[in-house]
Coordinates of C-alpha atoms and ligand atoms in Angstrom, one line a residue:
X25 CA 1.5 -48.0 85.0
X26 CA 1.4 -45.5 88.3
X27 CA 2.7 -41.9 87.8
X28 CA 6.5 -42.6 89.0
X29 CA 6.4 -45.1 85.8
X30 CA 5.0 -42.4 84.1
X31 CA 7.6 -40.0 84.7
X32 CA 10.1 -42.4 84.2
X33 CA 8.4 -43.1 80.9
X34 CA 8.8 -39.4 80.1
X35 CA 12.6 -39.4 81.2
X36 CA 13.3 -42.1 78.8
X37 CA 11.4 -40.7 75.9
X38 CA 13.3 -37.3 76.5
X39 CA 16.6 -39.4 76.5
X40 CA 15.8 -41.0 73.4
X41 CA 14.6 -38.1 71.4
X42 CA 17.8 -36.3 72.9
X43 CA 19.8 -39.1 70.9
X44 CA 18.5 -38.2 67.6
X45 CA 19.7 -40.6 65.2
X46 CA 21.5 -42.5 67.7
X47 CA 25.3 -43.0 69.2
X48 CA 27.0 -44.3 65.8
X49 CA 25.5 -41.2 63.7
X50 CA 26.6 -38.6 66.6
X51 CA 30.2 -40.1 66.5
X52 CA 30.1 -39.8 62.6
X53 CA 29.1 -36.0 63.1
X54 CA 31.7 -35.5 65.3
X55 CA 34.3 -37.2 63.2
X56 CA 33.5 -34.8 60.4
X57 CA 34.4 -31.9 62.5
X58 CA 31.0 -31.0 63.3
X59 CA 28.6 -30.6 66.3
X60 CA 24.9 -32.2 66.9
X61 CA 22.0 -30.2 66.6
X62 CA 21.4 -29.9 70.1
X63 CA 25.1 -29.2 71.2
X64 CA 24.9 -26.2 68.6
X65 CA 21.5 -24.8 70.4
X66 CA 23.4 -25.2 74.1
X67 CA 26.6 -23.3 72.9
X68 CA 24.5 -20.8 71.2
X69 CA 21.8 -19.6 73.8
X70 CA 22.3 -18.5 77.3
X71 CA 22.8 -21.3 79.7
X72 CA 19.8 -23.5 80.6
X73 CA 17.2 -21.1 78.6
X74 CA 16.2 -23.7 75.8
X75 CA 12.9 -24.5 75.9
X76 CA 12.3 -27.2 73.5
X77 CA 9.0 -27.9 71.4
X78 CA 7.7 -31.1 69.6
X79 CA 10.3 -33.2 70.8
X80 CA 7.8 -36.3 70.1
X81 CA 6.7 -35.6 66.5
X82 CA 7.4 -37.9 64.1
X83 CA 7.2 -38.5 60.6
X84 CA 4.1 -39.7 58.7
X85 CA 5.9 -41.2 55.8
X86 CA 4.7 -45.2 55.2
X87 CA 6.5 -45.7 52.1
X88 CA 9.8 -47.1 51.3
X89 CA 9.5 -48.7 54.8
X90 CA 10.2 -45.7 56.8
X91 CA 7.0 -46.6 59.2
X92 CA 9.6 -48.9 60.7
X93 CA 12.3 -46.0 61.2
X94 CA 10.8 -43.3 63.5
X95 CA 13.1 -40.8 65.7
X96 CA 11.7 -38.5 68.0
X97 CA 12.0 -35.1 67.1
X98 CA 12.5 -36.1 63.4
X99 CA 15.6 -34.4 62.5
X100 CA 15.0 -31.0 63.5
X101 CA 15.4 -29.7 67.2
X102 CA 13.0 -26.7 67.5
X103 CA 12.1 -24.2 70.2
X104 CA 12.9 -20.8 71.8
X105 CA 15.8 -19.7 74.3
X106 CA 17.5 -16.5 74.9
X107 CA 20.6 -14.7 74.0
X108 CA 22.2 -12.1 76.4
X109 CA 18.9 -12.1 78.0
X110 CA 16.4 -11.4 75.1
X111 CA 14.3 -13.9 73.5
X112 CA 15.1 -15.8 70.1
X113 CA 13.8 -18.8 68.1
X114 CA 15.4 -21.4 66.9
X115 CA 15.4 -24.7 64.6
X116 CA 18.5 -26.5 64.2
X117 CA 18.5 -29.5 61.6
X118 CA 20.1 -32.7 63.1
X119 CA 22.0 -34.5 60.6
X120 CA 22.1 -37.8 62.5
X121 CA 18.3 -38.4 61.5
X122 CA 17.8 -39.0 57.7
X123 CA 20.7 -36.6 57.1
X124 CA 18.8 -33.9 58.3
X125 CA 16.6 -34.0 55.3
X126 CA 13.1 -32.2 55.4
X127 CA 9.8 -34.3 56.0
X128 CA 6.3 -32.7 56.4
X129 CA 6.5 -32.7 59.9
X130 CA 9.9 -31.4 60.1
X131 CA 8.6 -28.4 58.2
X132 CA 5.5 -27.8 60.8
X133 CA 8.0 -27.6 63.5
X134 CA 9.9 -25.3 61.7
X135 CA 6.9 -23.1 60.5
X136 CA 5.5 -23.4 64.3
X137 CA 8.6 -21.7 65.7
X138 CA 8.5 -19.2 62.9
X139 CA 4.8 -18.3 63.6
X140 CA 5.3 -17.9 67.6
X141 CA 8.6 -15.6 66.7
X142 CA 6.4 -13.5 64.3
X143 CA 3.8 -13.0 67.4
X144 CA 6.3 -12.3 69.8
X145 CA 8.4 -10.3 67.6
X146 CA 11.5 -11.8 68.4
X147 CA 14.3 -12.8 65.9
X148 CA 14.9 -16.6 64.3
X149 CA 17.8 -18.4 64.1
X150 CA 18.0 -21.5 61.9
X151 CA 21.2 -23.7 62.2
X152 CA 21.4 -25.6 58.9
X153 CA 22.7 -29.2 58.5
X154 CA 20.3 -31.1 55.9
X155 CA 20.5 -33.4 52.7
X156 CA 17.5 -31.4 51.5
X157 CA 14.0 -32.7 50.8
X158 CA 13.2 -36.2 52.6
X159 CA 13.4 -38.0 49.2
X160 CA 10.9 -40.7 50.6
X161 CA 8.5 -38.0 51.2
X162 CA 8.3 -36.1 47.8
X163 CA 6.0 -33.9 47.1
X164 CA 4.9 -33.3 51.1
X165 CA 8.5 -32.4 51.6
X166 CA 8.4 -29.6 48.6
X167 CA 5.2 -28.3 50.3
X168 CA 7.2 -27.9 53.4
X169 CA 9.9 -26.3 52.4
X170 CA 7.3 -23.7 50.4
X171 CA 5.5 -23.2 54.0
X172 CA 8.9 -22.2 55.4
X173 CA 9.6 -19.9 52.0
X174 CA 6.4 -18.4 52.5
X175 CA 7.1 -17.7 56.5
X176 CA 10.6 -16.4 55.8
X177 CA 9.3 -13.8 53.4
X178 CA 6.6 -12.9 55.8
X179 CA 9.2 -12.1 58.5
X180 CA 11.7 -10.1 56.3
X181 CA 12.1 -6.7 57.7
X182 CA 9.9 -7.7 60.5
X183 CA 12.0 -9.7 62.6
X184 CA 15.6 -10.6 62.3
X185 CA 16.2 -13.7 60.6
X186 CA 19.8 -15.3 60.6
X187 CA 20.9 -18.4 59.2
X188 CA 24.1 -20.6 59.9
X189 CA 25.1 -23.2 57.5
X190 CA 27.1 -26.1 59.2
X191 CA 26.9 -28.7 56.5
X192 CA 25.1 -29.5 53.4
X193 CA 22.5 -27.2 52.3
X194 CA 21.8 -28.2 48.5
X195 CA 18.9 -27.6 45.9
X196 CA 15.7 -25.6 46.5
X197 CA 16.6 -25.9 50.4
X198 CA 19.4 -23.1 49.9
X199 CA 16.3 -20.5 49.3
X200 CA 15.2 -20.3 53.1
X201 CA 18.5 -18.9 54.1
X202 CA 18.7 -16.8 51.2
X203 CA 15.5 -15.2 52.1
X204 CA 17.0 -14.5 55.7
X205 CA 18.9 -11.5 56.4
X206 CA 22.5 -13.0 57.3
X207 CA 24.2 -16.1 56.6
X208 CA 27.1 -17.4 58.2
X209 CA 28.9 -20.6 56.7
X210 CA 31.5 -22.8 58.5
X211 CA 34.6 -23.2 56.6
X212 CA 35.4 -26.5 54.9
X213 CA 32.5 -28.4 56.4
X214 CA 29.4 -26.4 54.7
X215 CA 28.4 -26.3 51.4
X216 CA 25.6 -24.5 49.6
X217 CA 24.5 -24.9 46.0
X218 CA 21.3 -25.0 44.1
X219 CA 22.8 -28.0 41.9
X220 CA 25.5 -30.2 43.2
X221 CA 28.9 -31.2 41.5
X222 CA 27.4 -34.7 40.0
X223 CA 24.4 -33.1 38.2
X224 CA 26.9 -30.1 37.3
X225 CA 29.2 -32.5 35.5
X226 CA 26.3 -34.4 33.9
X227 CA 24.4 -31.6 32.5
X228 CA 27.4 -29.0 31.6
X229 CA 30.6 -31.1 31.7
X230 CA 31.9 -29.3 34.2
X231 CA 33.8 -31.1 36.7
X232 CA 34.1 -29.2 40.0
X233 CA 34.4 -30.3 43.7
X234 CA 31.8 -29.4 46.2
X235 CA 34.1 -27.1 48.1
X236 CA 34.7 -24.9 44.8
X237 CA 31.3 -25.1 43.8
X238 CA 29.5 -23.9 47.1
X239 CA 31.9 -23.9 49.8
X240 CA 32.0 -21.0 52.5
X241 CA 35.5 -19.5 50.4
X242 CA 33.3 -19.2 47.2
X243 CA 30.1 -17.8 48.6
X244 CA 32.0 -15.2 50.8
X245 CA 34.3 -14.2 48.2
X246 CA 32.9 -15.1 44.7
X247 CA 29.3 -15.0 44.9
X248 CA 28.3 -12.6 47.7
X249 CA 26.0 -15.2 48.8
X250 CA 27.0 -15.5 52.4
X251 CA 28.1 -12.6 54.8
X252 CA 30.5 -14.6 57.0
X253 CA 33.2 -17.4 56.6
X254 CA 33.5 -18.7 60.4
X255 CA 36.9 -20.6 61.0
X256 CA 34.6 -23.5 62.6
X257 CA 31.2 -23.6 64.3
X258 CA 32.1 -22.0 67.5
X259 CA 32.9 -18.8 65.6
X260 CA 29.6 -19.1 63.9
X261 CA 27.7 -19.3 66.9
X262 CA 29.5 -16.7 68.4
X263 CA 29.1 -14.4 65.4
X264 CA 25.3 -15.0 65.6
X265 CA 25.5 -13.4 68.9
X266 CA 27.3 -10.4 68.0
X267 CA 25.3 -9.8 65.4
X268 CA 22.3 -9.5 67.9
X269 CA 23.7 -7.0 69.5
X270 CA 23.4 -4.2 66.7
X271 CA 19.4 -5.1 65.9
X272 CA 16.3 -4.7 68.0
X273 CA 14.0 -7.7 68.6
X274 CA 11.6 -6.2 65.4
X275 CA 10.8 -3.7 63.3
X276 CA 8.9 -1.7 66.0
X277 CA 11.7 -1.6 68.5
X278 CA 15.0 0.3 68.3
X279 CA 18.2 -1.4 68.8
X280 CA 19.5 -1.2 72.4
X281 CA 21.8 2.0 73.3
X282 CA 24.6 0.5 75.6
X283 CA 26.6 2.0 78.2
X284 CA 29.7 3.7 76.3
X285 CA 33.1 3.5 78.2
X286 CA 34.9 5.0 75.0
X287 CA 34.6 9.1 75.6
X288 CA 31.9 10.5 73.1
X289 CA 34.1 13.6 72.6
X290 CA 37.4 11.6 71.9
X291 CA 39.5 13.7 69.5
X292 CA 41.9 11.9 67.4
X293 CA 44.7 14.2 65.7
X294 CA 46.1 11.2 63.6
X295 CA 42.7 11.8 61.5
X296 CA 44.0 15.0 60.5
X297 CA 46.6 13.1 58.3
X298 CA 45.5 10.0 57.6
X299 CA 44.4 10.8 53.7
X300 CA 47.3 11.0 51.6
X301 CA 48.1 14.4 50.0
X302 CA 48.0 12.8 46.6
X303 CA 44.3 12.5 45.4
X304 CA 45.2 9.2 43.8
X305 CA 47.0 7.5 46.5
X306 CA 45.0 4.8 48.3
X307 CA 44.5 4.4 52.1
X308 CA 42.6 1.9 53.9
X309 CA 39.1 3.5 55.0
X310 CA 38.9 0.9 57.8
X311 CA 41.8 2.5 59.5
X312 CA 39.4 5.8 59.7
X313 CA 36.4 3.5 60.8
X314 CA 38.2 1.6 63.8
X315 CA 39.5 5.3 64.8
X316 CA 35.9 7.1 65.2
X317 CA 33.7 4.0 66.6
X318 CA 33.3 2.7 70.1
X319 CA 36.3 0.8 71.3
X320 CA 37.6 0.1 67.9
X321 CA 35.0 -2.3 67.7
X322 CA 33.5 -2.9 63.7
X323 CA 31.8 -6.0 62.7
X324 CA 32.3 -6.2 59.4
X325 CA 30.0 -7.8 57.1
X326 CA 30.8 -9.7 53.4
X327 CA 34.6 -8.7 54.2
X328 CA 35.9 -10.8 50.9
X329 CA 33.5 -10.0 48.4
X330 CA 33.0 -6.7 46.9
X331 CA 35.9 -5.2 48.6
X332 CA 35.5 -1.5 47.1
X333 CA 32.8 -1.0 49.4
X334 CA 33.0 -1.8 53.2
X335 CA 29.6 -2.4 55.2
X336 CA 29.3 -3.3 58.6
X337 CA 28.1 -2.6 62.1
X338 CA 29.6 -0.5 65.0
X339 CA 28.4 1.4 67.7
X340 CA 28.6 5.3 68.4
X341 CA 28.1 6.3 71.9
X342 CA 26.7 3.0 72.6
X343 CA 24.2 3.8 69.5
X344 CA 24.6 0.6 67.1
X345 CA 24.9 1.9 63.3
X346 CA 25.4 0.8 60.1
X347 CA 28.6 1.8 58.2
X348 CA 28.8 1.8 54.6
X349 CA 32.3 3.2 53.3
X350 CA 33.9 3.3 49.9
X351 CA 37.3 1.6 50.1
X352 CA 39.9 3.5 48.2
X353 CA 42.1 0.4 49.0
X354 CA 40.7 -1.5 46.6
X355 CA 39.8 -0.8 42.9
X356 CA 40.4 3.1 44.3
X357 CA 36.6 2.6 45.6
X358 CA 34.7 2.7 42.6
X359 CA 31.1 1.6 42.4
X360 CA 30.5 -1.4 40.5
X361 CA 27.8 -4.0 40.3
X362 CA 28.7 -6.2 43.2
X363 CA 29.4 -3.0 45.6
X364 CA 26.1 -1.5 44.6
X365 CA 24.4 -5.0 45.4
X366 CA 26.5 -5.3 48.8
X367 CA 25.7 -1.7 50.1
X368 CA 22.1 -1.6 48.7
X369 CA 21.0 -5.0 50.6
X370 CA 22.9 -3.7 53.6
X371 CA 21.3 -0.2 53.5
X372 CA 18.0 -1.6 53.6
X373 CA 18.5 -4.3 56.0
X374 CA 19.7 -1.6 58.6
X375 CA 16.4 0.7 57.6
X376 CA 14.2 -2.4 58.1
X377 CA 15.6 -2.7 61.6
X378 CA 15.7 1.0 62.8
X379 CA 19.9 0.9 62.5
X380 CA 21.0 4.6 61.5
X381 CA 23.5 4.5 58.7
X382 CA 26.7 5.9 59.1
X383 CA 28.2 6.6 55.3
X384 CA 31.8 7.5 54.5
X385 CA 32.4 8.8 50.9
X386 CA 35.6 8.3 48.8
X387 CA 34.3 7.2 45.4
X388 CA 35.7 8.7 42.2
X389 CA 32.7 7.2 40.3
X390 CA 31.2 4.3 38.7
X391 CA 33.5 1.7 36.9
X392 CA 33.7 2.0 33.1
X393 CA 33.3 -0.7 30.5
X394 CA 31.3 -3.0 28.5
X395 CA 31.7 -6.0 31.4
X396 CA 29.6 -3.7 33.7
X397 CA 27.4 -2.0 31.5
X398 CA 26.2 -5.6 29.9
X399 CA 26.2 -6.8 33.5
X400 CA 23.8 -4.3 34.1
X401 CA 25.6 -1.8 36.1
X402 CA 22.6 0.5 35.4
X403 CA 20.1 -1.4 37.1
X404 CA 22.3 -2.7 40.2
X405 CA 23.7 1.0 40.7
X406 CA 20.0 2.0 40.8
X407 CA 19.6 -0.7 43.8
X408 CA 21.9 1.2 45.9
X409 CA 20.3 4.7 45.0
X410 CA 16.7 3.4 45.7
X411 CA 18.1 2.0 48.9
X412 CA 19.5 5.4 50.2
X413 CA 16.5 7.2 49.0
X414 CA 14.1 5.0 50.6
X415 CA 15.6 4.6 54.0
X416 CA 13.8 6.8 56.8
X417 CA 16.3 6.0 59.6
X418 CA 19.0 8.8 60.4
X419 CA 21.6 9.2 57.8
X420 CA 24.8 10.9 58.3
X421 CA 27.2 11.4 55.5
X422 CA 30.7 12.3 55.7
X423 CA 32.6 12.7 52.4
X424 CA 36.4 11.7 53.3
X425 CA 37.9 12.6 49.7
X426 CA 36.4 12.4 46.5
X427 CA 32.8 12.1 45.7
X428 CA 32.2 12.6 41.9
X429 CA 29.4 12.4 39.5
X430 CA 26.3 10.1 40.2
X431 CA 28.4 8.5 42.7
X432 CA 28.2 11.4 44.9
X433 CA 24.5 11.3 44.4
X434 CA 24.1 7.9 45.1
X435 CA 26.3 7.8 48.6
X436 CA 23.7 8.9 50.8
X437 CA 23.7 12.5 48.9
X438 CA 21.5 15.4 50.7
X439 CA 19.0 15.0 47.8
X440 CA 18.5 11.3 49.1
X441 CA 17.1 12.8 52.3
X442 CA 20.4 12.3 54.4
X443 CA 20.0 14.3 57.5
X444 CA 23.8 15.5 58.2
X445 CA 26.0 15.8 55.5
X446 CA 29.6 16.9 56.9
X447 CA 32.9 17.1 54.4
X448 CA 36.5 16.7 55.5
X449 CA 38.1 20.2 54.3
X450 CA 39.9 17.8 51.2
X451 CA 36.9 16.6 50.0
X452 CA 36.3 17.1 46.1
X453 CA 32.8 17.3 45.3
X454 CA 32.3 17.5 41.5
X455 CA 31.0 16.1 38.5
X456 CA 33.9 14.6 37.5
X457 CA 37.8 14.6 38.4
X458 CA 40.1 17.3 37.2
X459 CA 42.0 15.2 34.7
X460 CA 38.8 13.8 33.0
X461 CA 37.3 17.1 33.2
X462 CA 40.0 18.7 31.6
X463 CA 40.3 16.4 28.9
X464 CA 36.6 17.0 28.0
X465 CA 36.6 20.7 28.2
X466 CA 40.3 21.5 26.9
X467 CA 41.0 18.5 24.9
X468 CA 41.0 20.1 21.4
X469 CA 43.1 22.8 22.4
X470 CA 45.4 20.6 24.3
X471 CA 46.0 18.4 21.3
X472 CA 46.5 21.4 19.2
X473 CA 49.7 22.4 21.1
X474 CA 52.7 20.7 19.6
X475 CA 55.3 21.1 21.9
X476 CA 54.8 18.3 24.7
X477 CA 56.4 20.1 27.5
X478 CA 54.1 23.0 26.8
X479 CA 51.5 20.4 26.2
X480 CA 51.5 19.1 29.5
X481 CA 52.1 22.4 31.3
X482 CA 49.1 23.6 29.9
X483 CA 47.0 20.9 30.8
X484 CA 48.4 20.6 34.3
X485 CA 47.4 24.6 34.8
X486 CA 44.1 24.0 33.8
X487 CA 43.8 20.8 36.0
X488 CA 44.8 22.9 38.7
X489 CA 42.5 25.9 38.0
X490 CA 39.4 23.2 37.9
X491 CA 40.8 21.5 41.1
X492 CA 40.8 24.9 42.7
X493 CA 37.2 26.2 41.5
X494 CA 35.3 22.8 41.8
X495 CA 37.4 20.3 43.7
X496 CA 36.7 21.2 47.0
X497 CA 33.8 21.0 49.5
X498 CA 32.8 24.8 49.5
X499 CA 30.9 25.0 46.4
X500 CA 28.8 22.3 47.7
X501 CA 28.9 24.1 51.1
X502 CA 27.8 27.3 49.5
X503 CA 24.6 25.7 48.1
X504 CA 23.9 23.8 51.5
X505 CA 24.5 20.9 50.2
X506 CA 26.9 19.9 52.8
X507 CA 25.9 21.1 56.2
X508 CA 29.4 21.8 57.4
X509 CA 33.2 21.3 56.9
X510 CA 34.5 19.6 59.8
X511 CA 37.9 19.0 60.9
X512 CA 38.6 15.4 60.7
X513 CA 39.9 14.7 64.4
X514 CA 36.6 15.7 65.2
X515 CA 34.5 13.3 63.4
X516 CA 33.7 10.8 66.1
X517 CA 32.0 13.7 68.2
X518 CA 30.4 15.2 65.3
X519 CA 28.7 12.0 64.1
X520 CA 27.5 11.0 67.9
X521 CA 26.3 14.5 68.6
X522 CA 24.2 14.6 65.3
X523 CA 23.0 10.9 66.0
X524 CA 21.7 12.0 69.4
X525 CA 19.7 14.7 67.9
X526 CA 18.3 12.3 65.4
X527 CA 17.3 10.1 67.9
X528 CA 13.7 11.2 67.8
X529 CA 13.6 11.5 63.9
X530 CA 10.7 10.7 61.9
X531 CA 10.2 10.6 58.4
X532 CA 7.4 9.2 56.2
X533 CA 7.1 7.3 53.0
X534 CA 4.1 8.0 50.9
X535 CA 1.4 5.3 50.8
X536 CA 2.1 2.1 48.8
X537 CA 1.9 -1.1 48.3
X538 CA 5.6 -1.5 48.1
X539 CA 8.0 0.2 45.5
X540 CA 9.1 -1.1 42.7
X541 CA 13.2 -1.5 43.4
X542 CA 15.3 -2.5 40.5
X543 CA 16.0 -5.7 41.5
Ligands
LIG857 C1 16.6 -38.9 53.0 C2 18.7 -38.7 53.2 C3 18.5 -37.5 52.5 C4 17.6 -37.1 51.9 C5 20.7 -38.1 52.9 N1 19.8 -39.0 53.5 N2 20.0 -37.2 52.4 N3 17.2 -39.1 53.3 N4 16.3 -37.9 52.1 N5 17.5 -36.3 50.9 C6 20.4 -39.9 54.7 C7 21.0 -40.9 53.9 O1 20.3 -42.1 53.4 C8 22.0 -41.5 55.4 O2 21.1 -42.3 55.8 C9 22.2 -40.2 56.1 O3 21.2 -39.3 55.5 C10 23.6 -39.6 56.1 O4 24.0 -39.4 54.5 P1 25.0 -39.6 53.9 O5 25.2 -39.9 52.5 O6 25.5 -41.2 54.2 O7 25.9 -38.8 54.4 P2 27.2 -38.1 53.5 O8 28.0 -39.0 53.0 O9 27.4 -36.9 54.7 O10 26.2 -37.0 52.3 C11 25.5 -36.0 52.9 C12 24.8 -35.8 51.3 C13 24.3 -36.9 50.8 C14 25.8 -34.9 50.8 C15 23.7 -34.7 52.1 O11 23.4 -37.6 51.9 C16 23.5 -36.5 49.7 O12 23.4 -36.2 48.5 N6 22.2 -36.5 50.0 C17 20.9 -36.4 48.9 C18 20.7 -35.0 48.6 C19 20.0 -34.4 48.0 O13 20.0 -34.8 46.7 N7 18.8 -34.1 48.2 C20 17.6 -33.8 47.5 C21 17.9 -32.5 47.0 S1 16.7 -31.6 46.2 P3 21.5 -43.5 56.8 O14 20.4 -44.1 57.3 O15 22.6 -44.2 56.3 O16 22.1 -42.9 58.1 C22 16.0 -30.6 47.2 C23 14.6 -30.1 46.7 C24 14.1 -29.1 47.8 O17 16.3 -30.7 48.3 C25 13.4 -28.1 47.0 C26 12.8 -27.1 47.9 C27 12.0 -26.2 47.0

């Protein structure tokens, strides 16, 4: 073989590797409405930026006749490339090779890109489409998974890790995505579960479809496992690019501040009237978010789960920020188990990657009842409290309306080290709402009044007295718990000005191995 032949051989081998499990299986993949592992990479990365590693790796299994069935690359396409010019590491499971199942060498390839990502300080993206452990490889496959899990854990909080699920992801395999920062699922074509429908039926008798057990709708609305449901893979891939706009390459860098064409001192008169006069009337806090962020762009996470709290990324004057906001439009914006879990994890995500946190507060308190108490609202609520208290990034809190009781403390209060606490003039910062307070303080006297009209008038008068005395932002401002009471229309400008002042903020945690967050 002369060099020309050798080059031709190389090109042939590369072409062979690019075919994965072969044309027939590629067609079958397309017929299911799915792209191949390589097509996904091409769509996601900047054009021509992908550099593939380990294209010639094959499995080492000699059981079940597998020694006669070899595919170059062995079921995963791995390497690095760029997104918007920034380096990312990527692995994309190839369903056309043994159903994307994980072998020992497959795991080695994934671990290699994860190790390199850690050394380079660059994000890792995993595109999942796999039948799980390569059954023929037995314990070697399990060991491979554990190697990946370990790296997911070590990388957590060091480099952003994003998972997209574009096919099956079952059994213990779900735990790698679960250990990453963000999970995106494609609608109808992706499924995640620890135990599939067949085993579920055998063990528990429950008859349930794949979609109802672990589809994208379920995990974005019922379990909260996934952050985004994408209509299709194209949308899922675009979401990955979008998410990275708000994140730095690693925990030692800051997110990139981009040029901002939306005037930073833009006043918005409509904000002065956006909140209804009746304190019990709902409104959509997202109307406020869209008005104060740059260019009305807000990337909401977990939009369909725990809707009583809103979490997501936006920019203020070009500075990427995380937003946490109670949502009066859903369950009056109460804190409950799921909303505390959702916001707590988001606050920690932002803090890990130096993303400032903007908190918009309108919270009537914690959701009462045995369902919540038995479910451990004490522990789950404490997660959010812990997350806010621990976060050292710039924290700006704006109390829009209600901030009652423990929920006031939890939602980025001054004592949890928020840097700037603003309140709108209609804010009510108190131990509890007027009605509840008067029932406790005056209940006995009220019940002794025989005439119903007189009783109602007395209660109303007392509530009004309470409201005037406590249900306003001035008491908190008098004690310095609120730094300033601001006109709603100026909110954007006040946030941006504070963020700029805080861009050099330094805050430390006491030395420790790690805290013991109430998991
Ligand atoms: C080896 C596998 C495989 C696996 C699928 N294939 N899963 N090969 N190990 N785990 C192969 C099939 O033999 C087939 O090969 C090809 O992939 C496509 O599979 P199909 O069944 O034809 O595809 P489809 O009908 O789309 O069904 C996909 C599927 C199903 C739902 C993923 O294949 C399936 O249920 N697979 C088994 C899933 C499973 O139980 N995995 C183990 C989970 S436990 P050919 O040659 O025909 O193309 C686990 C533990 C991890 O993962 C623990 C970590 C700690």
